[in-house]
Amino acid sequence: MRELAYHGLLRGLTVGLRRRCEVGAGDRLLVAVSGGADSVALLRALHGLAGRRRWALGLVVGHVQHHLRGEDAEGDAGFVAELADGLGVEFVRRDLDPSGWTGNMEEAAREGRYAALREMALEAGCGLVVTAHHADDQLETLLMRLARGTGVEGLRGIAWRRGLAGTADDGPWLVRPMLGVTRAAVVDYLERLGQGWREDASNGDVSRARARLRAEVVPGLRALNPKVAEHAVGLADRVAEALEGGRDGSGQGA
């Protein structure tokens, strides 16, 4: 669809890829796809760019099955596998075993997921792992840290680019090229494509702090200023740049 060539999601994504994430022509990317709207939009957009001469990107779809949500989670895995097959993109998968996890399950799942993504990227020969974090995620992250108490370091928020092991190691790198894109743009892009996605019911569970903040706090902030998410991204960027002494601030962060 030619009209989507100028969609805000694609504009934001291409800026993020080039200027913030240092993705270049010929790079091979492991695209982390859960089946939710954000990662499906990321995959569809990257797939549209990948074949262009100026990009020539190699894509591999990586899916992590956490085995925390029963049949729903396996349905997500099947959906992602079918989507990748329909696009002609290689699909790889890792299954986690949560039976030995203790303490904060969300944090354990996050650590297990990133470890699995790193493993898949290394095996697939991908120097970059791409996730679908966007501007609304940055806003929520900053608000969560403010609510819990944070110093200046916490206000750098989610990094555009960092070493997947938490440091600038020999790779692969973790990049978030959609940080400048809003959730509204994600949904609009998918609806215009006619592309479906999977919904994770736990995202609406307001007993979880982030979900409650998303449901009860963010709408009020957006009513005060519809661009509050974009402003959160700008704040995090400025803090990161200050902490990095004028560099791009891509080193450390969530």
PDB file of C-alpha atoms in Angstrom:
ATOM      1  CA  MET A   1       0.000   0.000   0.000  1.00  0.00           C
ATOM      2  CA  ARG A   2       1.699   3.140  -1.260  1.00  0.00           C
ATOM      3  CA  GLU A   3       0.024   5.440   1.262  1.00  0.00           C
ATOM      4  CA  LEU A   4       1.703   3.531   4.093  1.00  0.00           C
ATOM      5  CA  ALA A   5       5.151   4.466   2.742  1.00  0.00           C
ATOM      6  CA  TYR A   6       4.740   7.800   4.550  1.00  0.00           C
ATOM      7  CA  HIS A   7       3.110   6.451   7.684  1.00  0.00           C
ATOM      8  CA  GLY A   8       4.391   7.904  10.949  1.00  0.00           C
ATOM      9  CA  LEU A   9       5.463   4.484  12.197  1.00  0.00           C
ATOM     10  CA  LEU A  10       7.730   3.954   9.199  1.00  0.00           C
ATOM     11  CA  ARG A  11       9.189   7.439   9.460  1.00  0.00           C
ATOM     12  CA  GLY A  12       9.918   6.977  13.140  1.00  0.00           C
ATOM     13  CA  LEU A  13      11.310   3.497  12.606  1.00  0.00           C
ATOM     14  CA  THR A  14      13.731   4.521   9.855  1.00  0.00           C
ATOM     15  CA  VAL A  15      15.044   7.434  11.930  1.00  0.00           C
ATOM     16  CA  GLY A  16      15.475   5.116  14.890  1.00  0.00           C
ATOM     17  CA  LEU A  17      17.267   2.484  12.836  1.00  0.00           C
ATOM     18  CA  ARG A  18      19.788   4.857  11.246  1.00  0.00           C
ATOM     19  CA  ARG A  19      20.377   7.631  13.734  1.00  0.00           C
ATOM     20  CA  ARG A  20      19.816   6.047  17.122  1.00  0.00           C
ATOM     21  CA  CYS A  21      20.413   2.322  16.724  1.00  0.00           C
ATOM     22  CA  GLU A  22      23.217   2.399  14.151  1.00  0.00           C
ATOM     23  CA  VAL A  23      21.633  -0.238  11.944  1.00  0.00           C
ATOM     24  CA  GLY A  24      23.276  -0.305   8.534  1.00  0.00           C
ATOM     25  CA  ALA A  25      22.757  -1.888   5.142  1.00  0.00           C
ATOM     26  CA  GLY A  26      23.354  -5.615   5.141  1.00  0.00           C
ATOM     27  CA  ASP A  27      22.895  -6.089   8.893  1.00  0.00           C
ATOM     28  CA  ARG A  28      21.285  -9.317  10.056  1.00  0.00           C
ATOM     29  CA  LEU A  29      18.572  -8.825  12.685  1.00  0.00           C
ATOM     30  CA  LEU A  30      16.817 -11.143  15.109  1.00  0.00           C
ATOM     31  CA  VAL A  31      13.359  -9.580  15.480  1.00  0.00           C
ATOM     32  CA  ALA A  32      11.792 -10.431  18.839  1.00  0.00           C
ATOM     33  CA  VAL A  33       8.112 -11.134  18.119  1.00  0.00           C
ATOM     34  CA  SER A  34       5.670 -12.060  20.875  1.00  0.00           C
ATOM     35  CA  GLY A  35       2.555 -11.876  18.701  1.00  0.00           C
ATOM     36  CA  GLY A  36       1.300  -8.645  20.287  1.00  0.00           C
ATOM     37  CA  ALA A  37       0.531  -5.536  18.268  1.00  0.00           C
ATOM     38  CA  ASP A  38       3.867  -3.808  18.899  1.00  0.00           C
ATOM     39  CA  SER A  39       6.143  -6.621  17.772  1.00  0.00           C
ATOM     40  CA  VAL A  40       3.886  -7.590  14.854  1.00  0.00           C
ATOM     41  CA  ALA A  41       3.998  -4.006  13.586  1.00  0.00           C
ATOM     42  CA  LEU A  42       7.785  -3.985  13.988  1.00  0.00           C
ATOM     43  CA  LEU A  43       8.129  -7.177  11.968  1.00  0.00           C
ATOM     44  CA  ARG A  44       5.785  -6.043   9.201  1.00  0.00           C
ATOM     45  CA  ALA A  45       7.569  -2.685   8.916  1.00  0.00           C
ATOM     46  CA  LEU A  46      11.057  -4.219   8.917  1.00  0.00           C
ATOM     47  CA  HIS A  47       9.955  -6.771   6.344  1.00  0.00           C
ATOM     48  CA  GLY A  48       8.822  -3.920   4.109  1.00  0.00           C
ATOM     49  CA  LEU A  49      12.204  -2.201   4.449  1.00  0.00           C
ATOM     50  CA  ALA A  50      14.434  -5.274   4.335  1.00  0.00           C
ATOM     51  CA  GLY A  51      14.379  -5.808   0.575  1.00  0.00           C
ATOM     52  CA  ARG A  52      15.157  -2.225  -0.338  1.00  0.00           C
ATOM     53  CA  ARG A  53      18.646  -1.664  -1.734  1.00  0.00           C
ATOM     54  CA  ARG A  54      19.547   0.965   0.848  1.00  0.00           C
ATOM     55  CA  TRP A  55      18.742  -1.479   3.641  1.00  0.00           C
ATOM     56  CA  ALA A  56      19.246  -5.054   2.374  1.00  0.00           C
ATOM     57  CA  LEU A  57      18.511  -6.385   5.844  1.00  0.00           C
ATOM     58  CA  GLY A  58      18.545 -10.038   6.820  1.00  0.00           C
ATOM     59  CA  LEU A  59      15.671 -10.910   9.156  1.00  0.00           C
ATOM     60  CA  VAL A  60      15.097 -13.810  11.530  1.00  0.00           C
ATOM     61  CA  VAL A  61      11.997 -13.969  13.735  1.00  0.00           C
ATOM     62  CA  GLY A  62      12.721 -15.001  17.320  1.00  0.00           C
ATOM     63  CA  HIS A  63       9.933 -16.085  19.677  1.00  0.00           C
ATOM     64  CA  VAL A  64      10.275 -16.980  23.360  1.00  0.00           C
ATOM     65  CA  GLN A  65       7.642 -19.231  24.953  1.00  0.00           C
ATOM     66  CA  HIS A  66       7.736 -18.532  28.699  1.00  0.00           C
ATOM     67  CA  HIS A  67       5.237 -21.308  29.602  1.00  0.00           C
ATOM     68  CA  LEU A  68       3.416 -19.043  32.040  1.00  0.00           C
ATOM     69  CA  ARG A  69       0.010 -18.704  30.325  1.00  0.00           C
ATOM     70  CA  GLY A  70      -0.921 -22.198  29.149  1.00  0.00           C
ATOM     71  CA  GLU A  71      -2.737 -22.608  25.850  1.00  0.00           C
ATOM     72  CA  ASP A  72      -2.919 -18.864  25.185  1.00  0.00           C
ATOM     73  CA  ALA A  73       0.871 -18.640  25.073  1.00  0.00           C
ATOM     74  CA  GLU A  74       1.135 -21.611  22.736  1.00  0.00           C
ATOM     75  CA  GLY A  75      -1.443 -19.932  20.527  1.00  0.00           C
ATOM     76  CA  ASP A  76       0.829 -16.881  20.404  1.00  0.00           C
ATOM     77  CA  ALA A  77       3.743 -19.069  19.315  1.00  0.00           C
ATOM     78  CA  GLY A  78       1.687 -20.643  16.545  1.00  0.00           C
ATOM     79  CA  PHE A  79       0.493 -17.242  15.357  1.00  0.00           C
ATOM     80  CA  VAL A  80       4.058 -15.901  15.157  1.00  0.00           C
ATOM     81  CA  ALA A  81       5.305 -18.993  13.341  1.00  0.00           C
ATOM     82  CA  GLU A  82       2.514 -18.665  10.747  1.00  0.00           C
ATOM     83  CA  LEU A  83       3.167 -14.948  10.316  1.00  0.00           C
ATOM     84  CA  ALA A  84       6.882 -15.529   9.750  1.00  0.00           C
ATOM     85  CA  ASP A  85       6.141 -18.314   7.258  1.00  0.00           C
ATOM     86  CA  GLY A  86       3.701 -16.110   5.363  1.00  0.00           C
ATOM     87  CA  LEU A  87       6.343 -13.404   5.055  1.00  0.00           C
ATOM     88  CA  GLY A  88       9.042 -15.873   4.052  1.00  0.00           C
ATOM     89  CA  VAL A  89      11.161 -15.100   7.130  1.00  0.00           C
ATOM     90  CA  GLU A  90      13.103 -17.699   9.107  1.00  0.00           C
ATOM     91  CA  PHE A  91      11.493 -18.525  12.459  1.00  0.00           C
ATOM     92  CA  VAL A  92      13.323 -19.686  15.587  1.00  0.00           C
ATOM     93  CA  ARG A  93      11.918 -20.405  19.025  1.00  0.00           C
ATOM     94  CA  ARG A  94      13.088 -21.002  22.575  1.00  0.00           C
ATOM     95  CA  ASP A  95      11.045 -22.532  25.407  1.00  0.00           C
ATOM     96  CA  LEU A  96      11.740 -21.455  28.985  1.00  0.00           C
ATOM     97  CA  ASP A  97      11.201 -23.573  32.091  1.00  0.00           C
ATOM     98  CA  PRO A  98       9.823 -21.372  34.897  1.00  0.00           C
ATOM     99  CA  SER A  99       9.607 -24.193  37.435  1.00  0.00           C
ATOM    100  CA  GLY A 100      12.866 -23.176  39.090  1.00  0.00           C
ATOM    101  CA  TRP A 101      12.224 -19.438  39.154  1.00  0.00           C
ATOM    102  CA  THR A 102      11.998 -17.726  42.526  1.00  0.00           C
ATOM    103  CA  GLY A 103      11.320 -14.181  43.667  1.00  0.00           C
ATOM    104  CA  ASN A 104       9.955 -11.667  41.165  1.00  0.00           C
ATOM    105  CA  MET A 105       8.507 -13.750  38.334  1.00  0.00           C
ATOM    106  CA  GLU A 106       8.303 -10.818  35.915  1.00  0.00           C
ATOM    107  CA  GLU A 107      11.990 -10.076  36.406  1.00  0.00           C
ATOM    108  CA  ALA A 108      12.894 -13.756  36.083  1.00  0.00           C
ATOM    109  CA  ALA A 109      10.896 -13.965  32.843  1.00  0.00           C
ATOM    110  CA  ARG A 110      12.618 -10.842  31.515  1.00  0.00           C
ATOM    111  CA  GLU A 111      16.074 -12.217  32.279  1.00  0.00           C
ATOM    112  CA  GLY A 112      15.202 -15.579  30.758  1.00  0.00           C
ATOM    113  CA  ARG A 113      13.790 -13.911  27.656  1.00  0.00           C
ATOM    114  CA  TYR A 114      16.859 -11.791  26.992  1.00  0.00           C
ATOM    115  CA  ALA A 115      19.167 -14.746  27.576  1.00  0.00           C
ATOM    116  CA  ALA A 116      17.132 -16.776  25.075  1.00  0.00           C
ATOM    117  CA  LEU A 117      17.146 -13.953  22.523  1.00  0.00           C
ATOM    118  CA  ARG A 118      20.914 -13.617  22.839  1.00  0.00           C
ATOM    119  CA  GLU A 119      21.365 -17.355  22.345  1.00  0.00           C
ATOM    120  CA  MET A 120      19.106 -17.402  19.284  1.00  0.00           C
ATOM    121  CA  ALA A 121      20.861 -14.375  17.782  1.00  0.00           C
ATOM    122  CA  LEU A 122      24.295 -15.940  18.174  1.00  0.00           C
ATOM    123  CA  GLU A 123      23.131 -19.218  16.643  1.00  0.00           C
ATOM    124  CA  ALA A 124      21.428 -17.417  13.734  1.00  0.00           C
ATOM    125  CA  GLY A 125      24.418 -15.172  13.046  1.00  0.00           C
ATOM    126  CA  CYS A 126      22.554 -11.981  13.957  1.00  0.00           C
ATOM    127  CA  GLY A 127      24.566  -9.087  15.347  1.00  0.00           C
ATOM    128  CA  LEU A 128      21.450  -7.225  16.478  1.00  0.00           C
ATOM    129  CA  VAL A 129      18.335  -8.165  18.446  1.00  0.00           C
ATOM    130  CA  VAL A 130      15.422  -5.811  17.744  1.00  0.00           C
ATOM    131  CA  THR A 131      12.551  -5.308  20.183  1.00  0.00           C
ATOM    132  CA  ALA A 132       9.350  -3.283  19.767  1.00  0.00           C
ATOM    133  CA  HIS A 133       9.581  -0.901  22.738  1.00  0.00           C
ATOM    134  CA  HIS A 134       7.901   2.382  21.819  1.00  0.00           C
ATOM    135  CA  ALA A 135       7.292   5.881  23.172  1.00  0.00           C
ATOM    136  CA  ASP A 136       4.452   4.842  25.486  1.00  0.00           C
ATOM    137  CA  ASP A 137       6.756   2.225  27.028  1.00  0.00           C
ATOM    138  CA  GLN A 138       9.321   4.950  27.679  1.00  0.00           C
ATOM    139  CA  LEU A 139       6.682   7.116  29.358  1.00  0.00           C
ATOM    140  CA  GLU A 140       5.509   4.240  31.556  1.00  0.00           C
ATOM    141  CA  THR A 141       9.080   3.338  32.495  1.00  0.00           C
ATOM    142  CA  LEU A 142       9.897   6.883  33.617  1.00  0.00           C
ATOM    143  CA  LEU A 143       6.650   7.149  35.584  1.00  0.00           C
ATOM    144  CA  MET A 144       7.265   3.814  37.298  1.00  0.00           C
ATOM    145  CA  ARG A 145      10.734   4.911  38.334  1.00  0.00           C
ATOM    146  CA  LEU A 146       9.485   8.264  39.592  1.00  0.00           C
ATOM    147  CA  ALA A 147       6.783   6.523  41.613  1.00  0.00           C
ATOM    148  CA  ARG A 148       9.283   4.154  43.206  1.00  0.00           C
ATOM    149  CA  GLY A 149      11.971   6.797  43.638  1.00  0.00           C
ATOM    150  CA  THR A 150      14.910   7.322  41.298  1.00  0.00           C
ATOM    151  CA  GLY A 151      17.978   9.426  40.749  1.00  0.00           C
ATOM    152  CA  VAL A 152      19.085  11.074  37.526  1.00  0.00           C
ATOM    153  CA  GLU A 153      20.398   7.741  36.213  1.00  0.00           C
ATOM    154  CA  GLY A 154      16.886   6.288  36.262  1.00  0.00           C
ATOM    155  CA  LEU A 155      15.572   9.092  34.063  1.00  0.00           C
ATOM    156  CA  ARG A 156      17.586   7.889  31.109  1.00  0.00           C
ATOM    157  CA  GLY A 157      14.878   5.263  30.729  1.00  0.00           C
ATOM    158  CA  ILE A 158      14.970   2.619  28.027  1.00  0.00           C
ATOM    159  CA  ALA A 159      18.106   2.763  25.862  1.00  0.00           C
ATOM    160  CA  TRP A 160      17.899   2.871  22.079  1.00  0.00           C
ATOM    161  CA  ARG A 161      20.939   0.587  21.869  1.00  0.00           C
ATOM    162  CA  ARG A 162      22.926  -1.403  24.416  1.00  0.00           C
ATOM    163  CA  GLY A 163      24.887  -4.595  24.772  1.00  0.00           C
ATOM    164  CA  LEU A 164      22.461  -7.448  25.248  1.00  0.00           C
ATOM    165  CA  ALA A 165      24.472  -8.779  28.168  1.00  0.00           C
ATOM    166  CA  GLY A 166      24.110  -5.343  29.828  1.00  0.00           C
ATOM    167  CA  THR A 167      27.443  -3.988  28.628  1.00  0.00           C
ATOM    168  CA  ALA A 168      28.974  -2.943  25.333  1.00  0.00           C
ATOM    169  CA  ASP A 169      30.373  -6.442  24.830  1.00  0.00           C
ATOM    170  CA  ASP A 170      31.164  -8.149  21.548  1.00  0.00           C
ATOM    171  CA  GLY A 171      27.484  -8.589  20.764  1.00  0.00           C
ATOM    172  CA  PRO A 172      24.852  -9.058  19.922  1.00  0.00           C
ATOM    173  CA  TRP A 173      23.469  -5.568  20.499  1.00  0.00           C
ATOM    174  CA  LEU A 174      19.924  -4.942  21.681  1.00  0.00           C
ATOM    175  CA  VAL A 175      18.218  -2.126  19.731  1.00  0.00           C
ATOM    176  CA  ARG A 176      14.814  -0.439  20.072  1.00  0.00           C
ATOM    177  CA  PRO A 177      14.254   1.564  16.860  1.00  0.00           C
ATOM    178  CA  MET A 178      10.550   2.219  17.581  1.00  0.00           C
ATOM    179  CA  LEU A 179      11.152   4.286  20.739  1.00  0.00           C
ATOM    180  CA  GLY A 180      10.114   7.409  18.848  1.00  0.00           C
ATOM    181  CA  VAL A 181       6.804   5.819  17.750  1.00  0.00           C
ATOM    182  CA  THR A 182       3.584   5.936  19.776  1.00  0.00           C
ATOM    183  CA  ARG A 183       1.280   3.023  20.518  1.00  0.00           C
ATOM    184  CA  ALA A 184      -1.481   4.832  18.620  1.00  0.00           C
ATOM    185  CA  ALA A 185       0.713   4.845  15.499  1.00  0.00           C
ATOM    186  CA  VAL A 186       1.364   1.119  15.934  1.00  0.00           C
ATOM    187  CA  VAL A 187      -2.339   0.270  16.035  1.00  0.00           C
ATOM    188  CA  ASP A 188      -3.158   2.605  13.130  1.00  0.00           C
ATOM    189  CA  TYR A 189      -0.422   1.020  11.002  1.00  0.00           C
ATOM    190  CA  LEU A 190      -1.687  -2.509  11.620  1.00  0.00           C
ATOM    191  CA  GLU A 191      -5.306  -1.551  10.990  1.00  0.00           C
ATOM    192  CA  ARG A 192      -4.357   0.052   7.676  1.00  0.00           C
ATOM    193  CA  LEU A 193      -2.479  -3.110   6.733  1.00  0.00           C
ATOM    194  CA  GLY A 194      -5.393  -5.301   7.794  1.00  0.00           C
ATOM    195  CA  GLN A 195      -2.945  -7.209   9.982  1.00  0.00           C
ATOM    196  CA  GLY A 196      -4.199  -8.917  13.125  1.00  0.00           C
ATOM    197  CA  TRP A 197      -2.309  -9.580  16.334  1.00  0.00           C
ATOM    198  CA  ARG A 198      -2.633 -11.457  19.610  1.00  0.00           C
ATOM    199  CA  GLU A 199      -3.794  -9.889  22.886  1.00  0.00           C
ATOM    200  CA  ASP A 200      -2.181 -10.838  26.200  1.00  0.00           C
ATOM    201  CA  ALA A 201      -4.959 -10.649  28.809  1.00  0.00           C
ATOM    202  CA  SER A 202      -2.410 -10.094  31.586  1.00  0.00           C
ATOM    203  CA  ASN A 203      -1.633  -6.655  30.140  1.00  0.00           C
ATOM    204  CA  GLY A 204      -5.010  -5.499  31.429  1.00  0.00           C
ATOM    205  CA  ASP A 205      -4.545  -6.889  34.938  1.00  0.00           C
ATOM    206  CA  VAL A 206      -4.591  -3.708  37.049  1.00  0.00           C
ATOM    207  CA  SER A 207      -3.258  -5.595  40.069  1.00  0.00           C
ATOM    208  CA  ARG A 208       0.075  -5.224  38.285  1.00  0.00           C
ATOM    209  CA  ALA A 209       1.654  -1.811  38.802  1.00  0.00           C
ATOM    210  CA  ARG A 210       2.462  -1.044  35.176  1.00  0.00           C
ATOM    211  CA  ALA A 211      -0.973  -2.073  33.941  1.00  0.00           C
ATOM    212  CA  ARG A 212      -2.639   0.082  36.629  1.00  0.00           C
ATOM    213  CA  LEU A 213      -0.470   3.048  35.691  1.00  0.00           C
ATOM    214  CA  ARG A 214      -1.358   2.531  32.013  1.00  0.00           C
ATOM    215  CA  ALA A 215      -5.068   2.371  32.784  1.00  0.00           C
ATOM    216  CA  GLU A 216      -5.408   5.065  35.448  1.00  0.00           C
ATOM    217  CA  VAL A 217      -2.530   7.555  35.139  1.00  0.00           C
ATOM    218  CA  VAL A 218      -1.440   7.757  31.501  1.00  0.00           C
ATOM    219  CA  PRO A 219      -4.890   8.679  30.111  1.00  0.00           C
ATOM    220  CA  GLY A 220      -5.005  11.714  32.406  1.00  0.00           C
ATOM    221  CA  LEU A 221      -1.535  12.813  31.337  1.00  0.00           C
ATOM    222  CA  ARG A 222      -2.464  12.357  27.692  1.00  0.00           C
ATOM    223  CA  ALA A 223      -5.589  14.475  28.248  1.00  0.00           C
ATOM    224  CA  LEU A 224      -3.334  17.257  29.537  1.00  0.00           C
ATOM    225  CA  ASN A 225      -0.956  16.885  26.592  1.00  0.00           C
ATOM    226  CA  PRO A 226      -1.460  14.370  23.755  1.00  0.00           C
ATOM    227  CA  LYS A 227       2.300  14.381  23.096  1.00  0.00           C
ATOM    228  CA  VAL A 228       3.299  13.357  26.620  1.00  0.00           C
ATOM    229  CA  ALA A 229       4.864  10.088  25.405  1.00  0.00           C
ATOM    230  CA  GLU A 230       7.020  11.913  22.843  1.00  0.00           C
ATOM    231  CA  HIS A 231       8.091  14.346  25.564  1.00  0.00           C
ATOM    232  CA  ALA A 232       9.100  11.406  27.778  1.00  0.00           C
ATOM    233  CA  VAL A 233      11.315  10.108  24.979  1.00  0.00           C
ATOM    234  CA  GLY A 234      12.904  13.549  24.596  1.00  0.00           C
ATOM    235  CA  LEU A 235      13.566  13.800  28.334  1.00  0.00           C
ATOM    236  CA  ALA A 236      15.199  10.373  28.477  1.00  0.00           C
ATOM    237  CA  ASP A 237      17.353  11.238  25.469  1.00  0.00           C
ATOM    238  CA  ARG A 238      18.557  14.489  27.029  1.00  0.00           C
ATOM    239  CA  VAL A 239      19.361  12.798  30.341  1.00  0.00           C
ATOM    240  CA  ALA A 240      21.250  10.012  28.557  1.00  0.00           C
ATOM    241  CA  GLU A 241      23.228  12.524  26.498  1.00  0.00           C
ATOM    242  CA  ALA A 242      24.141  14.508  29.624  1.00  0.00           C
ATOM    243  CA  LEU A 243      25.245  11.379  31.472  1.00  0.00           C
ATOM    244  CA  GLU A 244      27.288  10.229  28.496  1.00  0.00           C
ATOM    245  CA  GLY A 245      29.048  13.585  28.196  1.00  0.00           C
ATOM    246  CA  GLY A 246      27.495  14.479  24.859  1.00  0.00           C
ATOM    247  CA  ARG A 247      27.603  10.998  23.307  1.00  0.00           C
ATOM    248  CA  ASP A 248      24.417   9.386  22.032  1.00  0.00           C
ATOM    249  CA  GLY A 249      23.524   7.807  25.367  1.00  0.00           C
ATOM    250  CA  SER A 250      23.097   4.371  23.862  1.00  0.00           C
ATOM    251  CA  GLY A 251      25.328   2.485  26.276  1.00  0.00           C
ATOM    252  CA  GLN A 252      23.409   1.619  29.423  1.00  0.00           C
ATOM    253  CA  GLY A 253      19.767   1.688  30.333  1.00  0.00           C
ATOM    254  CA  ALA A 254      16.854  -0.685  30.639  1.00  0.00           C
TER     255      ALA A 254
END
